Amino acid sequence: MRPFSFLSILALTATHSLAIPTRYITPAERGLLDAPGVLDNVVLFDAPAFPDPRNPENTLAFFQAYVSLRTPDLGVATTAITSLLSSLGINVGNDLNTLQQRIKLLASVGLPGKKVEVVVPGCELSGKLPATSVSDLGLAGAAVSLGSCVQNAIEMEASVLPGAMDSRKFTASVFPSKNSGFGVISDVDDTVKVSNVLDKVALLKSTFLEAPKAVSGMPELYTSLSKSLQGPQFVYVTGSAYQFYPFLNEFIDTTYASAKGPIFSQNLTVLNIPQAVEFLTSNQGTLDFKVATIDRLQTMYPQKKWLAIGDSTQKDPEAYATAFKKRDTISCIWIRRVEGADNSDERFNTAFADVPAGKFRTFNDTEIPKLADIDVAGGQC
């Protein structure tokens, strides 16, 4: 089990495409066997787009895609997870359909050697991702050149060029943002979504069976931030595995519609359900993954200021403090104090030892509405 190793943002110019989306490139030209076909399934992840540091007229976007066999065998995975949940006193009951929707990617078979090509209407070039790899079990990720794109777009739709005889459409959102202004880096579990990370049984229920629930007051706060920070780039960085991306993405898009943005999640490279559950209920790799991802974001947008929002259940204080010390682009850190977590002064004093007192704050749930009154853009925290 290991996090997805992001390719270097600035070293990926070799993936620049010379194809123009207005001209359809046949499967034969792309490589019939390399392109995802009718027997394959593609998950295209929402992507941040940013100015090319060497050519401001060019737009780069960091795309990730997962290619797998089209129809996963859910029987074995369903039996395994149902048995495991039952051993913990969790009855699936009438939630079998929800369970099977949530475990589709866990049960899927990733395919190596598949090359995904993406088009974004309004951009000059299409983008070719490197072939999906064996080591990452069907995943590929790269910063690709989209050439010149329409200006001032907030959200654009990207789609995968189809393979031979395939009429399906695989799409994702692209979120362009300038190398200036503000952005919001947000955790997901127990920051914007009630996940009950500290309670294994409750966590498994919220992950596999229950309808997602927002942390009370957070959707309103994020709507307020989208206005007060004048349309910031929202980016969600979660220790959860990418296999839960469809579920999390739908939650963000519907519950945080005014604060939509790409989700960066860990790569869970395991082949059985017990290992997946172990990963889900542990902190494995979370600190390093979040620090590395924030570093990538700061490379994409070196002049952008960031408000980082997280909680006290796992490693958000430590991750954000580490990122703060590495660069000076994090302007403010907010940490939700979750009941039952380590909310001691000793922990926060240690984590934020090298962060000025005016650059971070912790808050409880009763204080969430008041956060909207803080002038982050004006330097308050």
Coordinates of C-alpha atoms in Angstrom, one line a residue:
M1 CA 0.0 0.0 0.0
R2 CA 1.5 3.3 -1.0
P3 CA 0.4 6.8 -2.0
F4 CA 0.2 7.6 -5.7
S5 CA 3.6 9.2 -6.7
F6 CA 2.7 12.4 -8.5
L7 CA 4.8 13.1 -11.6
S8 CA 6.9 16.2 -11.4
I9 CA 4.8 19.1 -12.4
L10 CA 7.5 21.0 -14.2
A11 CA 9.2 18.0 -15.8
L12 CA 6.3 16.8 -17.8
T13 CA 6.6 18.9 -20.9
A14 CA 7.2 15.6 -22.8
T15 CA 3.5 14.9 -22.5
H16 CA 2.6 18.1 -24.4
S17 CA 0.2 17.2 -27.3
L18 CA 0.3 18.5 -30.8
A19 CA -3.2 17.4 -31.6
I20 CA -6.1 20.0 -31.9
P21 CA -9.4 18.9 -30.4
T22 CA -11.3 20.2 -33.4
R23 CA -9.8 17.4 -35.5
Y24 CA -10.9 13.9 -34.4
I25 CA -7.9 11.6 -34.2
T26 CA -8.9 8.0 -35.2
P27 CA -8.1 5.1 -32.9
A28 CA -5.7 3.8 -35.5
E29 CA -3.7 7.0 -35.3
R30 CA -3.7 6.9 -31.5
G31 CA -3.0 3.2 -31.3
L32 CA -6.0 1.0 -31.2
L33 CA -4.8 -1.3 -28.5
D34 CA -3.4 1.5 -26.4
A35 CA -6.6 3.5 -26.2
P36 CA -9.4 2.5 -23.7
G37 CA -11.9 0.4 -25.6
V38 CA -15.5 -0.8 -25.3
L39 CA -14.4 -3.4 -22.7
D40 CA -12.7 -0.9 -20.5
N41 CA -13.9 1.7 -18.1
V42 CA -12.3 5.1 -17.5
V43 CA -12.5 7.4 -14.4
L44 CA -11.2 10.9 -15.3
F45 CA -10.5 12.9 -12.2
D46 CA -11.3 16.6 -11.9
A47 CA -8.2 18.7 -12.6
P48 CA -6.6 22.0 -11.6
A49 CA -5.4 24.1 -14.5
F50 CA -2.6 26.7 -14.1
P51 CA -0.4 29.0 -16.2
D52 CA 2.7 27.5 -17.8
P53 CA 5.6 29.1 -15.9
R54 CA 7.7 29.2 -19.1
N55 CA 4.9 30.5 -21.3
P56 CA 2.0 32.4 -19.7
E57 CA -0.1 32.1 -22.8
N58 CA -0.1 28.3 -22.4
T59 CA -2.3 26.5 -19.9
L60 CA -1.2 23.3 -18.1
A61 CA -3.6 21.0 -16.4
F62 CA -2.8 18.1 -14.0
F63 CA -5.0 15.2 -15.1
Q64 CA -5.3 11.8 -13.5
A65 CA -7.1 8.8 -15.0
Y66 CA -7.9 5.3 -14.0
V67 CA -8.6 2.6 -16.6
S68 CA -10.1 -0.8 -15.6
L69 CA -12.1 -3.6 -17.0
R70 CA -15.6 -2.4 -17.8
T71 CA -17.6 -4.9 -15.6
P72 CA -16.0 -5.7 -12.2
D73 CA -17.0 -8.9 -10.5
L74 CA -18.7 -7.4 -7.4
G75 CA -19.7 -10.8 -6.0
V76 CA -16.4 -11.7 -4.3
A77 CA -15.8 -8.2 -3.1
T78 CA -19.4 -7.9 -1.8
T79 CA -19.0 -11.1 0.1
A80 CA -15.7 -10.1 1.6
I81 CA -16.7 -6.7 2.8
T82 CA -20.1 -7.9 4.0
S83 CA -18.4 -10.6 6.1
L84 CA -15.9 -8.1 7.5
L85 CA -18.6 -5.6 8.4
S86 CA -20.7 -8.4 10.0
S87 CA -17.7 -9.4 12.2
L88 CA -17.8 -5.8 13.6
G89 CA -21.5 -5.9 14.2
I90 CA -22.5 -3.9 11.1
N91 CA -25.5 -5.2 9.2
V92 CA -25.6 -4.3 5.6
G93 CA -29.4 -4.8 5.5
N94 CA -31.1 -2.7 2.8
D95 CA -28.0 -0.8 2.0
L96 CA -26.5 -3.5 -0.4
N97 CA -26.9 -1.3 -3.4
T98 CA -25.1 1.6 -1.8
L99 CA -22.3 -0.8 -0.7
Q100 CA -21.8 -2.1 -4.2
Q101 CA -21.7 1.4 -5.6
R102 CA -19.0 2.4 -3.1
I103 CA -16.8 -0.7 -3.7
K104 CA -16.9 -0.7 -7.5
L105 CA -13.3 0.7 -7.8
L106 CA -12.1 -1.5 -5.0
A107 CA -13.4 -4.5 -6.9
S108 CA -12.2 -3.3 -10.3
V109 CA -9.2 -4.7 -12.3
G110 CA -6.8 -1.9 -13.3
L111 CA -5.3 -2.1 -16.8
P112 CA -1.7 -1.1 -17.5
G113 CA -0.6 0.2 -20.9
K114 CA -3.7 2.3 -21.6
K115 CA -3.2 5.8 -23.0
V116 CA -5.9 8.3 -22.2
E117 CA -6.3 11.4 -24.4
V118 CA -8.3 14.3 -23.1
V119 CA -10.0 17.2 -24.9
V120 CA -11.2 20.4 -23.3
P121 CA -13.5 22.6 -25.5
G122 CA -12.2 26.1 -25.4
C123 CA -8.6 25.0 -25.3
E124 CA -6.3 24.8 -28.3
L125 CA -4.7 21.4 -27.6
S126 CA -5.7 18.0 -26.4
G127 CA -3.7 16.3 -23.7
K128 CA -2.1 12.8 -23.8
L129 CA -1.5 11.1 -20.5
P130 CA 1.3 8.6 -20.2
A131 CA 0.3 5.0 -20.3
T132 CA -1.3 3.6 -17.2
S133 CA 1.2 1.6 -15.2
V134 CA 1.5 -1.8 -13.7
S135 CA 2.9 -0.5 -10.4
D136 CA 0.0 1.9 -10.0
L137 CA -2.6 -0.7 -11.1
G138 CA -4.2 1.2 -13.9
L139 CA -3.5 4.8 -12.9
A140 CA -1.9 7.5 -14.9
G141 CA -1.2 11.2 -14.0
A142 CA 0.6 14.0 -15.7
A143 CA 0.6 17.8 -16.2
V144 CA -0.4 18.2 -19.9
S145 CA -0.4 21.3 -22.1
L146 CA -3.8 22.5 -23.3
G147 CA -2.3 25.4 -25.3
S148 CA -4.2 28.6 -25.3
C149 CA -7.6 28.4 -23.5
V150 CA -10.5 30.8 -23.2
Q151 CA -9.9 33.4 -20.6
N152 CA -11.6 33.8 -17.2
A153 CA -13.3 30.4 -17.3
I154 CA -14.2 29.1 -13.8
E155 CA -15.0 25.5 -14.7
M156 CA -14.6 23.7 -18.0
E157 CA -15.5 20.2 -19.1
A158 CA -12.9 17.7 -20.1
S159 CA -13.7 14.4 -21.9
V160 CA -11.8 11.3 -22.9
L161 CA -11.5 10.7 -26.6
P162 CA -13.4 7.5 -27.2
G163 CA -11.9 4.3 -28.4
A164 CA -13.1 2.3 -31.4
M165 CA -16.9 1.6 -31.5
D166 CA -17.3 3.3 -28.1
S167 CA -20.1 5.9 -27.7
R168 CA -19.8 6.4 -24.0
K169 CA -18.6 9.7 -22.6
F170 CA -16.2 10.0 -19.7
T171 CA -15.9 13.5 -18.4
A172 CA -14.5 15.6 -15.6
S173 CA -14.2 19.2 -14.6
V174 CA -11.2 21.4 -15.1
F175 CA -10.8 24.3 -12.8
P176 CA -8.5 27.0 -14.2
S177 CA -7.0 29.5 -11.8
K178 CA -4.5 32.3 -12.1
N179 CA -1.1 32.4 -10.4
S180 CA -2.4 35.1 -8.0
G181 CA -5.2 35.8 -5.5
F182 CA -6.3 33.2 -3.0
G183 CA -6.9 29.5 -2.9
V184 CA -8.4 27.2 -0.2
I185 CA -6.8 23.9 0.6
S186 CA -9.3 21.7 2.5
D187 CA -9.3 18.3 4.1
V188 CA -12.5 16.2 3.6
D189 CA -13.1 13.7 6.3
D190 CA -14.4 15.3 9.5
T191 CA -13.5 18.8 8.1
V192 CA -16.3 19.1 5.5
K193 CA -17.9 15.7 5.7
V194 CA -18.8 13.7 8.8
S195 CA -16.7 10.6 8.6
N196 CA -16.2 9.6 12.3
V197 CA -12.5 8.8 11.6
L198 CA -11.9 8.1 15.3
D199 CA -14.6 5.4 15.5
K200 CA -13.8 2.4 13.3
V201 CA -17.4 1.1 13.2
A202 CA -18.9 4.5 12.5
L203 CA -16.2 5.2 9.9
L204 CA -16.9 2.0 8.0
K205 CA -20.7 2.8 8.1
S206 CA -20.2 6.3 6.8
T207 CA -17.8 5.1 4.1
F208 CA -19.7 2.1 2.8
L209 CA -23.3 2.4 3.7
E210 CA -24.6 5.8 4.8
A211 CA -25.6 8.9 2.8
P212 CA -22.8 11.5 3.3
K213 CA -23.5 14.2 5.8
A214 CA -21.8 17.6 5.9
V215 CA -20.2 19.0 9.0
S216 CA -22.8 21.5 10.2
G217 CA -22.1 25.1 9.1
M218 CA -19.3 24.2 6.8
P219 CA -21.2 24.5 3.5
E220 CA -22.3 28.0 4.5
L221 CA -18.8 28.9 5.5
Y222 CA -17.3 27.7 2.2
T223 CA -20.0 29.7 0.3
S224 CA -19.0 32.8 2.3
L225 CA -15.3 32.2 1.5
S226 CA -16.1 31.8 -2.2
K227 CA -17.3 35.4 -2.1
S228 CA -15.0 37.1 0.4
L229 CA -11.9 35.6 -1.3
Q230 CA -13.3 36.5 -4.7
G231 CA -13.6 33.2 -6.3
P232 CA -10.6 31.3 -4.8
Q233 CA -9.3 28.0 -6.2
F234 CA -10.7 25.3 -3.9
V235 CA -8.6 22.1 -3.7
Y236 CA -9.5 19.1 -1.6
V237 CA -6.6 17.0 -0.2
T238 CA -7.7 13.8 1.5
G239 CA -6.0 10.8 3.0
S240 CA -8.8 8.7 1.6
A241 CA -8.1 6.3 -1.2
Y242 CA -8.8 7.2 -4.8
Q243 CA -11.2 4.2 -5.0
F244 CA -13.7 6.4 -3.1
Y245 CA -13.3 9.4 -5.5
P246 CA -16.6 9.0 -7.3
F247 CA -18.5 9.1 -3.9
L248 CA -16.5 12.0 -2.5
N249 CA -16.6 14.0 -5.8
E250 CA -20.4 13.7 -5.9
F251 CA -20.7 14.9 -2.3
I252 CA -18.5 17.9 -2.9
D253 CA -20.2 18.8 -6.2
T254 CA -23.7 18.7 -4.6
T255 CA -23.1 19.8 -1.0
Y256 CA -20.4 22.4 -1.7
A257 CA -21.6 23.5 -5.1
S258 CA -20.2 27.0 -4.6
A259 CA -16.8 25.6 -3.6
K260 CA -16.2 22.9 -6.1
G261 CA -12.6 21.9 -6.9
P262 CA -10.3 19.0 -7.7
I263 CA -9.8 16.2 -5.1
F264 CA -6.4 14.8 -4.5
S265 CA -6.5 11.4 -2.8
Q266 CA -4.1 8.6 -2.0
N267 CA -3.4 5.6 -4.3
L268 CA -4.4 2.4 -2.5
T269 CA -2.5 -0.4 -4.3
V270 CA -3.9 -3.5 -2.6
L271 CA -5.6 -6.5 -3.9
N272 CA -7.9 -7.5 -1.1
I273 CA -10.7 -6.0 1.1
P274 CA -9.1 -6.5 4.5
Q275 CA -6.0 -4.5 3.5
A276 CA -8.3 -1.8 2.0
V277 CA -10.2 -1.5 5.3
E278 CA -6.9 -1.5 7.2
F279 CA -5.7 1.4 5.0
L280 CA -9.0 3.2 5.5
T281 CA -8.9 3.1 9.3
S282 CA -5.2 4.0 9.7
N283 CA -3.1 7.2 9.2
Q284 CA -0.8 5.4 6.8
G285 CA 1.1 7.8 4.7
T286 CA -1.3 10.7 5.3
L287 CA 1.2 13.2 6.6
D288 CA 3.7 12.7 3.8
F289 CA 1.0 12.6 1.1
K290 CA -0.6 15.9 2.2
V291 CA 2.7 17.7 2.5
A292 CA 3.8 16.5 -0.9
T293 CA 0.5 17.4 -2.5
I294 CA 0.5 20.9 -1.0
D295 CA 4.0 21.3 -2.3
R296 CA 2.8 20.4 -5.8
L297 CA 0.0 23.0 -5.5
Q298 CA 2.5 25.7 -4.5
T299 CA 4.6 24.7 -7.5
M300 CA 1.5 25.1 -9.8
Y301 CA 0.6 28.5 -8.3
P302 CA 3.8 29.9 -6.7
Q303 CA 2.2 33.4 -6.2
K304 CA -1.1 32.3 -4.9
K305 CA -1.9 32.7 -1.2
W306 CA -3.7 29.8 0.6
L307 CA -6.1 29.3 3.5
A308 CA -5.6 25.7 4.7
I309 CA -8.6 24.2 6.6
G310 CA -8.5 20.8 8.4
D311 CA -9.3 19.0 11.6
S312 CA -7.6 17.4 14.6
T313 CA -8.5 13.8 14.0
Q314 CA -5.4 12.9 11.9
K315 CA -2.4 14.9 10.8
D316 CA -3.8 18.2 9.4
P317 CA -2.1 20.4 12.0
E318 CA 1.2 18.8 11.4
A319 CA 0.9 18.7 7.6
Y320 CA -0.2 22.3 7.3
A321 CA 2.5 23.5 9.7
T322 CA 5.1 21.6 7.7
A323 CA 3.9 23.1 4.5
F324 CA 3.9 26.6 6.1
K325 CA 7.5 26.3 7.1
K326 CA 8.6 25.1 3.6
R327 CA 7.1 28.2 1.8
D328 CA 5.5 31.4 2.7
T329 CA 2.3 31.1 0.6
I330 CA 0.0 29.7 3.3
S331 CA -1.5 32.8 4.8
C332 CA -3.7 31.1 7.4
I333 CA -4.5 27.7 8.9
W334 CA -7.8 26.7 10.5
I335 CA -8.2 23.5 12.4
R336 CA -11.5 22.1 13.6
R337 CA -11.3 20.6 17.0
V338 CA -13.1 17.3 16.8
E339 CA -14.5 15.8 20.0
G340 CA -12.4 12.8 21.1
A341 CA -9.3 13.8 19.1
D342 CA -6.1 15.0 20.6
N343 CA -6.9 18.7 21.1
S344 CA -4.3 19.3 23.8
D345 CA -2.3 22.5 24.0
E346 CA 0.8 20.3 24.0
R347 CA -0.1 18.9 20.5
F348 CA -0.9 22.2 18.9
N349 CA 2.0 24.0 20.5
T350 CA 4.3 21.3 19.1
A351 CA 2.7 21.3 15.7
F352 CA 2.7 25.1 15.3
A353 CA 5.9 25.8 17.1
D354 CA 7.4 27.6 14.1
V355 CA 4.1 29.1 12.9
P356 CA 3.3 32.7 14.2
A357 CA 0.4 32.8 16.5
G358 CA -1.5 35.1 14.2
K359 CA -1.3 32.6 11.3
F360 CA -3.4 29.7 12.7
R361 CA -6.4 29.1 14.9
T362 CA -8.4 26.1 16.2
F363 CA -12.2 26.2 16.4
N364 CA -15.1 24.1 17.7
D365 CA -18.4 23.6 16.0
T366 CA -20.1 26.5 17.7
E367 CA -17.5 28.9 16.3
I368 CA -17.9 27.9 12.7
P369 CA -20.4 30.7 11.8
K370 CA -18.1 33.3 13.2
L371 CA -15.3 32.2 10.8
A372 CA -17.1 33.9 8.0
D373 CA -16.5 37.3 9.6
I374 CA -12.7 36.9 9.5
D375 CA -11.1 39.1 6.8
V376 CA -8.6 36.5 5.5
A377 CA -8.0 38.4 2.3
G378 CA -7.1 41.5 4.5
G379 CA -4.5 39.5 6.5
Q380 CA -6.6 38.3 9.4
C381 CA -6.6 34.7 10.5

